[in-house]
PDB file of C-alpha atoms in Angstrom:
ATOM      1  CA  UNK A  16      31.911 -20.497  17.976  1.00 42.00           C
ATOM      2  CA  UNK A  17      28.992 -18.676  17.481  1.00 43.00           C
ATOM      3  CA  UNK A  18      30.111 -15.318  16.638  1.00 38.00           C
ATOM      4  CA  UNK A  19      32.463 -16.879  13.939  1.00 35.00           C
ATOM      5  CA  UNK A  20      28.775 -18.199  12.539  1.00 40.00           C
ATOM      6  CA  UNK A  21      27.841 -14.426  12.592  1.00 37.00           C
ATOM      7  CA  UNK A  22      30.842 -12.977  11.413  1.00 34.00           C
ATOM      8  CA  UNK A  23      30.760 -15.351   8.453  1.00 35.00           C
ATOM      9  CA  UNK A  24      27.543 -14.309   7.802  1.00 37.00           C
ATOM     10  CA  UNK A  25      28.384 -10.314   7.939  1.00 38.00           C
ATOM     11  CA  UNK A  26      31.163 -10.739   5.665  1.00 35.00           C
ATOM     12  CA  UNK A  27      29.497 -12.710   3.214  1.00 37.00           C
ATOM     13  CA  UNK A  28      26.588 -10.506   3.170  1.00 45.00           C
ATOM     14  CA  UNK A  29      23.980 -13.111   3.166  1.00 46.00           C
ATOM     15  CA  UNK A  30      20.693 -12.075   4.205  1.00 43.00           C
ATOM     16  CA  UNK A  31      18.010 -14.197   5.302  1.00 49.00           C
ATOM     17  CA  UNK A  32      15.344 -15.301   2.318  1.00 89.00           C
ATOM     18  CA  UNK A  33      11.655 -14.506   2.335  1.00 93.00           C
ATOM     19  CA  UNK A  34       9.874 -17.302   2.912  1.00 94.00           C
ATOM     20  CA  UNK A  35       7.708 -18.624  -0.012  1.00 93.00           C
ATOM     21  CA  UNK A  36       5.319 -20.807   2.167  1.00 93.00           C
ATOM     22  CA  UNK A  37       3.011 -17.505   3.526  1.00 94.00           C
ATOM     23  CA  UNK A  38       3.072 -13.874   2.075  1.00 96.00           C
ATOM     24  CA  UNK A  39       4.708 -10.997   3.623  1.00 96.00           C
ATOM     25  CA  UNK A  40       3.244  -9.738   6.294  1.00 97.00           C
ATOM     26  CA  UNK A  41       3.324  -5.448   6.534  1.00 97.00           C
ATOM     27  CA  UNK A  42       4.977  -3.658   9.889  1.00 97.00           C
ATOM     28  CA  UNK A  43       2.086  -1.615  11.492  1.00 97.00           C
ATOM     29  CA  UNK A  44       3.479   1.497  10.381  1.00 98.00           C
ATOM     30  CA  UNK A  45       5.144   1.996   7.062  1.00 98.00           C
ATOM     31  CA  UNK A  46       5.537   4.709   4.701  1.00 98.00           C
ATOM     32  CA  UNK A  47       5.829   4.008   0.566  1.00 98.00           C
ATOM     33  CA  UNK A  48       6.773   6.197  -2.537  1.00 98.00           C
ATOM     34  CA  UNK A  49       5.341   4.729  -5.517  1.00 98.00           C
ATOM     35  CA  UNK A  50       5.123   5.737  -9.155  1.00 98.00           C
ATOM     36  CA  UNK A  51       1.541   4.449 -10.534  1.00 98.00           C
ATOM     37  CA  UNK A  52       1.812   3.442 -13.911  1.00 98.00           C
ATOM     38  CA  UNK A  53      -1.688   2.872 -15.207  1.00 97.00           C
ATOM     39  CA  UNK A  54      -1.979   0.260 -18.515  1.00 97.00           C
ATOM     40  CA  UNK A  55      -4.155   2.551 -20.412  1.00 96.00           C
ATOM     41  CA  UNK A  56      -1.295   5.506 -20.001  1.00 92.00           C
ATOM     42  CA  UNK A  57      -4.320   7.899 -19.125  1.00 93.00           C
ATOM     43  CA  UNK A  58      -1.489  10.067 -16.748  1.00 94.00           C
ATOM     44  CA  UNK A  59       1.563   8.383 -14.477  1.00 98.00           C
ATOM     45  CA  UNK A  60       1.220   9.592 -10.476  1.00 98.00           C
ATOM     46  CA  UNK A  61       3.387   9.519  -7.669  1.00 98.00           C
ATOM     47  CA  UNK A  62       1.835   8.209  -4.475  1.00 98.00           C
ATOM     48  CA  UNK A  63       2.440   8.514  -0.688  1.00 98.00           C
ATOM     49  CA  UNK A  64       1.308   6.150   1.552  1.00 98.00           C
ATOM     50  CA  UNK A  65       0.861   6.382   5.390  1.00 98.00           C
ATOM     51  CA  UNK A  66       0.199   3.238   6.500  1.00 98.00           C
ATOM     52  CA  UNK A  67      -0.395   3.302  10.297  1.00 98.00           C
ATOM     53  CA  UNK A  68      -2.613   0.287  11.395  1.00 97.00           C
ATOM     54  CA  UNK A  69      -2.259   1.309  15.316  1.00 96.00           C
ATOM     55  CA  UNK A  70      -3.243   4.309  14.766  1.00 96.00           C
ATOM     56  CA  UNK A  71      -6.457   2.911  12.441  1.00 97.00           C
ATOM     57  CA  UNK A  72      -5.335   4.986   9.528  1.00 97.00           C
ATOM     58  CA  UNK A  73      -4.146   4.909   6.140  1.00 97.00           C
ATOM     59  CA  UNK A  74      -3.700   7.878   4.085  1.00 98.00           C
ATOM     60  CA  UNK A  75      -2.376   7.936   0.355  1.00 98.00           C
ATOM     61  CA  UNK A  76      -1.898  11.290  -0.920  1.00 98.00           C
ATOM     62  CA  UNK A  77      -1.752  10.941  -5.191  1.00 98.00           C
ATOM     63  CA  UNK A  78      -0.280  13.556  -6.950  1.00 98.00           C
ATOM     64  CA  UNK A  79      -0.583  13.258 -10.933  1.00 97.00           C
ATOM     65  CA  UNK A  80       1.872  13.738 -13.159  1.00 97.00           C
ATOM     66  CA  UNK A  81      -0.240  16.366 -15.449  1.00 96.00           C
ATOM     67  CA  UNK A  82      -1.739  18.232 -12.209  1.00 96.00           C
ATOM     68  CA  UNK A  83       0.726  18.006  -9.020  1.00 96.00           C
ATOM     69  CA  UNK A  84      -0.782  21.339  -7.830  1.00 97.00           C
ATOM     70  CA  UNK A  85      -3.860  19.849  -6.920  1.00 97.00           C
ATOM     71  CA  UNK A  86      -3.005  16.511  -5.041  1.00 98.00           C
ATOM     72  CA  UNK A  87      -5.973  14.104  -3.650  1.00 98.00           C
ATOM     73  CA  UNK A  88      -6.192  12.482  -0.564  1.00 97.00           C
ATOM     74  CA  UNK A  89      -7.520   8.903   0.225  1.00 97.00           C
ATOM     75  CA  UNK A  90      -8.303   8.629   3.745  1.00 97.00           C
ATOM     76  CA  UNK A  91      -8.705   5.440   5.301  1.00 96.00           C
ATOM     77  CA  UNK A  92     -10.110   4.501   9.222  1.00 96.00           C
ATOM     78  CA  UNK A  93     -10.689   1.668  10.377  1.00 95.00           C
ATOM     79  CA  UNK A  94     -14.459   3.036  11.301  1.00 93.00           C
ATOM     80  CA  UNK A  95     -15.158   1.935   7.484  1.00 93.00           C
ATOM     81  CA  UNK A  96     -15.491   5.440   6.486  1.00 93.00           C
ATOM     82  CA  UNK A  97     -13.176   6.766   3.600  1.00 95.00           C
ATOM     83  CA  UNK A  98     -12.615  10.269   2.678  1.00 96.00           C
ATOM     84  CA  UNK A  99     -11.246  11.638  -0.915  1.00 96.00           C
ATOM     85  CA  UNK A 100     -10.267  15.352  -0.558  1.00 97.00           C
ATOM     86  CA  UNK A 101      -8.495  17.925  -2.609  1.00 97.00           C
ATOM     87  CA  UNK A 102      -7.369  20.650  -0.019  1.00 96.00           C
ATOM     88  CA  UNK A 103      -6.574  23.268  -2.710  1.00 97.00           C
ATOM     89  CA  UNK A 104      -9.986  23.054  -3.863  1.00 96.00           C
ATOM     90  CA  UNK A 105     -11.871  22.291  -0.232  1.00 96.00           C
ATOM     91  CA  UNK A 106     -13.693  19.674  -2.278  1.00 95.00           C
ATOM     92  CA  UNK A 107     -14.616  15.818  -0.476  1.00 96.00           C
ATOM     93  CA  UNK A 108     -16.170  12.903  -1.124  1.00 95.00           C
ATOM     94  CA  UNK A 109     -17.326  10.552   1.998  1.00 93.00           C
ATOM     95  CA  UNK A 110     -17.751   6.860   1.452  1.00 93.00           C
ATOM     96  CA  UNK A 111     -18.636   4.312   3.516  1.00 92.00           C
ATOM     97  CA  UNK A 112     -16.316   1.506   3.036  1.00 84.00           C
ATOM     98  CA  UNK A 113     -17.293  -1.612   4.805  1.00 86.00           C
ATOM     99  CA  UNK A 114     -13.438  -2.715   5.015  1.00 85.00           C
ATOM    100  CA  UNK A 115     -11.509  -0.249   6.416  1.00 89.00           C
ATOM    101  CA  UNK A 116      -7.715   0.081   7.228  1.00 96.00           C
ATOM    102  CA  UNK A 117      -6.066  -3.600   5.362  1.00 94.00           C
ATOM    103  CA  UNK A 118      -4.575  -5.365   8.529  1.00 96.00           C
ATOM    104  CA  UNK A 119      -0.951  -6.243   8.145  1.00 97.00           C
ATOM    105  CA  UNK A 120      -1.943  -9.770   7.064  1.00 97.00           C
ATOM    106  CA  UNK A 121      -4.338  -8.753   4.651  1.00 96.00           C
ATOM    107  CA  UNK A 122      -2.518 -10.848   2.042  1.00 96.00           C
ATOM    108  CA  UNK A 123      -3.256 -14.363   3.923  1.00 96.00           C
ATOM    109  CA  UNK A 124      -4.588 -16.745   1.420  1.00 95.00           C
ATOM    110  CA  UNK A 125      -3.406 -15.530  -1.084  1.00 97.00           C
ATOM    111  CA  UNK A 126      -1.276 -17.812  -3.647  1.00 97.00           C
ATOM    112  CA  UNK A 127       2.279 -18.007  -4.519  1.00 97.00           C
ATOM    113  CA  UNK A 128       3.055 -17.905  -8.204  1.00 96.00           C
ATOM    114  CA  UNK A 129       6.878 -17.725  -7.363  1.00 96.00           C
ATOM    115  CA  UNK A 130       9.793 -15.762  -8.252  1.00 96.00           C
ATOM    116  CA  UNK A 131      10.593 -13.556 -10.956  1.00 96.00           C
ATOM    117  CA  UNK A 132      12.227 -10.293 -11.906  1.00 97.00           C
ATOM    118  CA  UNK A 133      10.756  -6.455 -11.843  1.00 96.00           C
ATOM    119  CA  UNK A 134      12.996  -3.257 -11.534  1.00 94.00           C
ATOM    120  CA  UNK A 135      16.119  -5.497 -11.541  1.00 95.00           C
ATOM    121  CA  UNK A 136      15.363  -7.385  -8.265  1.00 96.00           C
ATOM    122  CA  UNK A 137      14.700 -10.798  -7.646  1.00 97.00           C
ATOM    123  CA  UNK A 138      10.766 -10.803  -6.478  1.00 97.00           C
ATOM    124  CA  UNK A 139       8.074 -13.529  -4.915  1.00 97.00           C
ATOM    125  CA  UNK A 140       5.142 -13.267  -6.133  1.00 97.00           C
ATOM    126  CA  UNK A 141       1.771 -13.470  -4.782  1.00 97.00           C
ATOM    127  CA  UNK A 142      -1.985 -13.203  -6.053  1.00 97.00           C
ATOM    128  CA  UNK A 143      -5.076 -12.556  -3.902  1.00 95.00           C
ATOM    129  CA  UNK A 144      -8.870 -12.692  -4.855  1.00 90.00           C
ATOM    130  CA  UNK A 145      -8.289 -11.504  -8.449  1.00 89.00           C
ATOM    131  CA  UNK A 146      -7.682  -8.063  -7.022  1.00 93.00           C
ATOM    132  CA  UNK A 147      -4.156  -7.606  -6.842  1.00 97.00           C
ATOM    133  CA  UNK A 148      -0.751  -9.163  -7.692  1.00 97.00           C
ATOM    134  CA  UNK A 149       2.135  -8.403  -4.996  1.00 98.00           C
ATOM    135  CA  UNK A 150       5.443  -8.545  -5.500  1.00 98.00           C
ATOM    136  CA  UNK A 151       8.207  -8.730  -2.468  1.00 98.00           C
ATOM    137  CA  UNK A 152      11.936  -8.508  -2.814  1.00 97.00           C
ATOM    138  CA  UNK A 153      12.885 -12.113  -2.430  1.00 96.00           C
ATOM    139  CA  UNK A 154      15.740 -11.023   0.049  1.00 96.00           C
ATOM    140  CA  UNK A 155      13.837  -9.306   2.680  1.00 96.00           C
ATOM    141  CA  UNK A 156       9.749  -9.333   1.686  1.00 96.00           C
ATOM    142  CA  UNK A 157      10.130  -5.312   1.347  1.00 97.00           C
ATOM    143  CA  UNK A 158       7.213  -4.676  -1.595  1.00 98.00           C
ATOM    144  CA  UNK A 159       8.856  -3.575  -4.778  1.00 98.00           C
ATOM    145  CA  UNK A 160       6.235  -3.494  -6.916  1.00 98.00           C
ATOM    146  CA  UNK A 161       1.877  -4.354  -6.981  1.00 97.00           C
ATOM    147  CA  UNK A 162      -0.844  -4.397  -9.795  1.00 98.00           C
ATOM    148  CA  UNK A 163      -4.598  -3.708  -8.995  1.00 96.00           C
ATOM    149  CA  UNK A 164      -6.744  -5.743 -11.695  1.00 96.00           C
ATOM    150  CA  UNK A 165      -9.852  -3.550 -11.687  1.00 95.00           C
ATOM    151  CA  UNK A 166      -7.602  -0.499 -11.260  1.00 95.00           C
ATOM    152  CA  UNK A 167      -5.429  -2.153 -13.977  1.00 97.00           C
ATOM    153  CA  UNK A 168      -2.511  -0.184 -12.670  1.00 97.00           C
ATOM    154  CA  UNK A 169       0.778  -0.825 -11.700  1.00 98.00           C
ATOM    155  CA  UNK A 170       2.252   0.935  -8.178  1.00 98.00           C
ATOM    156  CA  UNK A 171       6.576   0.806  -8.616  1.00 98.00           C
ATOM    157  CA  UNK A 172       8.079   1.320  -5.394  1.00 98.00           C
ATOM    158  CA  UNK A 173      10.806   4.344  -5.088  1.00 97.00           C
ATOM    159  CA  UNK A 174      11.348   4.763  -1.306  1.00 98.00           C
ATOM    160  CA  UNK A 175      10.243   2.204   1.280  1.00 98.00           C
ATOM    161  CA  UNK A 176      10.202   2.981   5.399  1.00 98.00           C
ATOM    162  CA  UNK A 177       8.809   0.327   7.914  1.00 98.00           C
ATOM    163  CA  UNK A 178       8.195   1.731  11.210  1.00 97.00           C
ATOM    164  CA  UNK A 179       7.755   4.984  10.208  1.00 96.00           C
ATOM    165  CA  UNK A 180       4.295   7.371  10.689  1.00 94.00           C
ATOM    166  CA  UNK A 181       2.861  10.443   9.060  1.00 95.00           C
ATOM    167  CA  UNK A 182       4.805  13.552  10.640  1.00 94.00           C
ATOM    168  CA  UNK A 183       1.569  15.427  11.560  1.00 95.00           C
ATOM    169  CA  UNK A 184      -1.161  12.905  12.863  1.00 94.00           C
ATOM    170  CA  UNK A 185      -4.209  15.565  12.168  1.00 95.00           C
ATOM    171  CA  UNK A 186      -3.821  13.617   8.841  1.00 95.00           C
ATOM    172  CA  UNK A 187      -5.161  11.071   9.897  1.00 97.00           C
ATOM    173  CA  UNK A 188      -8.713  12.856  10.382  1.00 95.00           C
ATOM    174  CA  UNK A 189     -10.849  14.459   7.777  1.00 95.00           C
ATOM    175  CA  UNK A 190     -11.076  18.227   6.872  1.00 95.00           C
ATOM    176  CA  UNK A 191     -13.555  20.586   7.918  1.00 93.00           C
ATOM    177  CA  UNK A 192     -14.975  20.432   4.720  1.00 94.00           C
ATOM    178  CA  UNK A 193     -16.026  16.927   4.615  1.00 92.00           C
ATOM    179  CA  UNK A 194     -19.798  16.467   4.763  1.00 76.00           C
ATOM    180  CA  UNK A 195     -21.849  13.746   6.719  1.00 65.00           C
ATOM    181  CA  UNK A 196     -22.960  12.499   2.937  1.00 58.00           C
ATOM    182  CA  UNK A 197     -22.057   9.258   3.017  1.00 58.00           C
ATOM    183  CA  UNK A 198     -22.164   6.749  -0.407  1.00 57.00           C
ATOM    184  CA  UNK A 199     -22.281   3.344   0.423  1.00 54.00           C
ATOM    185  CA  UNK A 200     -18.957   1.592  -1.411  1.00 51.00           C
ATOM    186  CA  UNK A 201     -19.848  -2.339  -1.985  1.00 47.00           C
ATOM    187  CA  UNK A 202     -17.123  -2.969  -4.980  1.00 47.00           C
ATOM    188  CA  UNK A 203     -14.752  -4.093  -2.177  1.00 42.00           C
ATOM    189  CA  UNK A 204     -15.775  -7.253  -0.390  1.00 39.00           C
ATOM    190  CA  UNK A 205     -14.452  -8.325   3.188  1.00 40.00           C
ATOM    191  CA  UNK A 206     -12.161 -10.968   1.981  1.00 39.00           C
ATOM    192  CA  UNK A 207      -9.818  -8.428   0.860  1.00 40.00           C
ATOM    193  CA  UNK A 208      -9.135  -7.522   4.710  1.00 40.00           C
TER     194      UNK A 208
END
């Protein structure tokens, strides 16, 4: 009887809800496409992430709209250093930021302010620390969409891959060219981990 429970279920095409009682909570690898969309419309971007917390990395490579020939890097380690590169330009900036690589609960705590609509999906939607707001697919928690308030941008989600890792994991560790000059980053305070 079972498998007629299973079958109904497959034919139907009902897929299990995302809770609304915790956030989601991110695979430990995950790569996202994401068109930021900043409120002051100083230049749309496109942005890769390469989430991978095992590997205590996270890279996001931005590449603006007005200059996609020079893309930057944000490298993230979980050693709390940070590293913003250009490679065409051999350029780097090396910050010591006290937080690190986000673990994949780093949205515990934050509230619920329920369900709504963006990019024709039905979303949850959550809040955290008056840093961001974080919206899931109410079908399966994938993000579809998040806003930063200081960046006061808004990240749309175009391609989303759990599991998945950078192809070439010398990513995942800084150029050559980055110094040993280190500026300390305090905007970002532990409670966003």
């Amino acid at each position: 009887m079972a498998w007629l429970g299973l079958l109904l279920l497959l034919v139907t095409g009902v897929r299990a809800q995302c809770p609304t009682d915790q956030p989601p909570v991110w695979p430990e690898q995950l790569v996202i496409v994401q068109r930021r969309i900043p409120d002051d419309g100083s230049g749309n971007a496109t942005t890769v992430t390469y989430y991978d917390y095992t590997a205590g990395a996270n890279l996001v490579i931005i590449t603006n709209d007005n200059d996609e020939a020079n893309p930057l890097y944000d490298l993230e380690l979980t050693t709390g250093h940070s590293y913003y590169f250009t490679p065409t330009t051999q350029t780097c900036q090396h910050i010591r930021f006290p937080v690190g690589v986000l673990r994949p609960d780093w949205l515990a705590n934050a509230t619920f302010l329920g369900e709504t609509k963006i990019l024709g999906k039905y979303v949850l939607a959550w809040t955290k620390a008056d840093f961001i707001d974080y919206y899931a697919d109410s079908q399966d928690c994938s993000p579809v969409s998040w806003y930063f308030h200081t960046m006061q941008a808004r990240f749309d989600t175009v391609y989303y891959s759990p599991g998945t890792t950078v192809a070439d994991t010398s990513l995942f560790h800084p150029p050559s060219y980055c110094n040993d000059i280190v500026r300390e980053d305090h905007s970002f305070h532990a409670e966003h981990q």
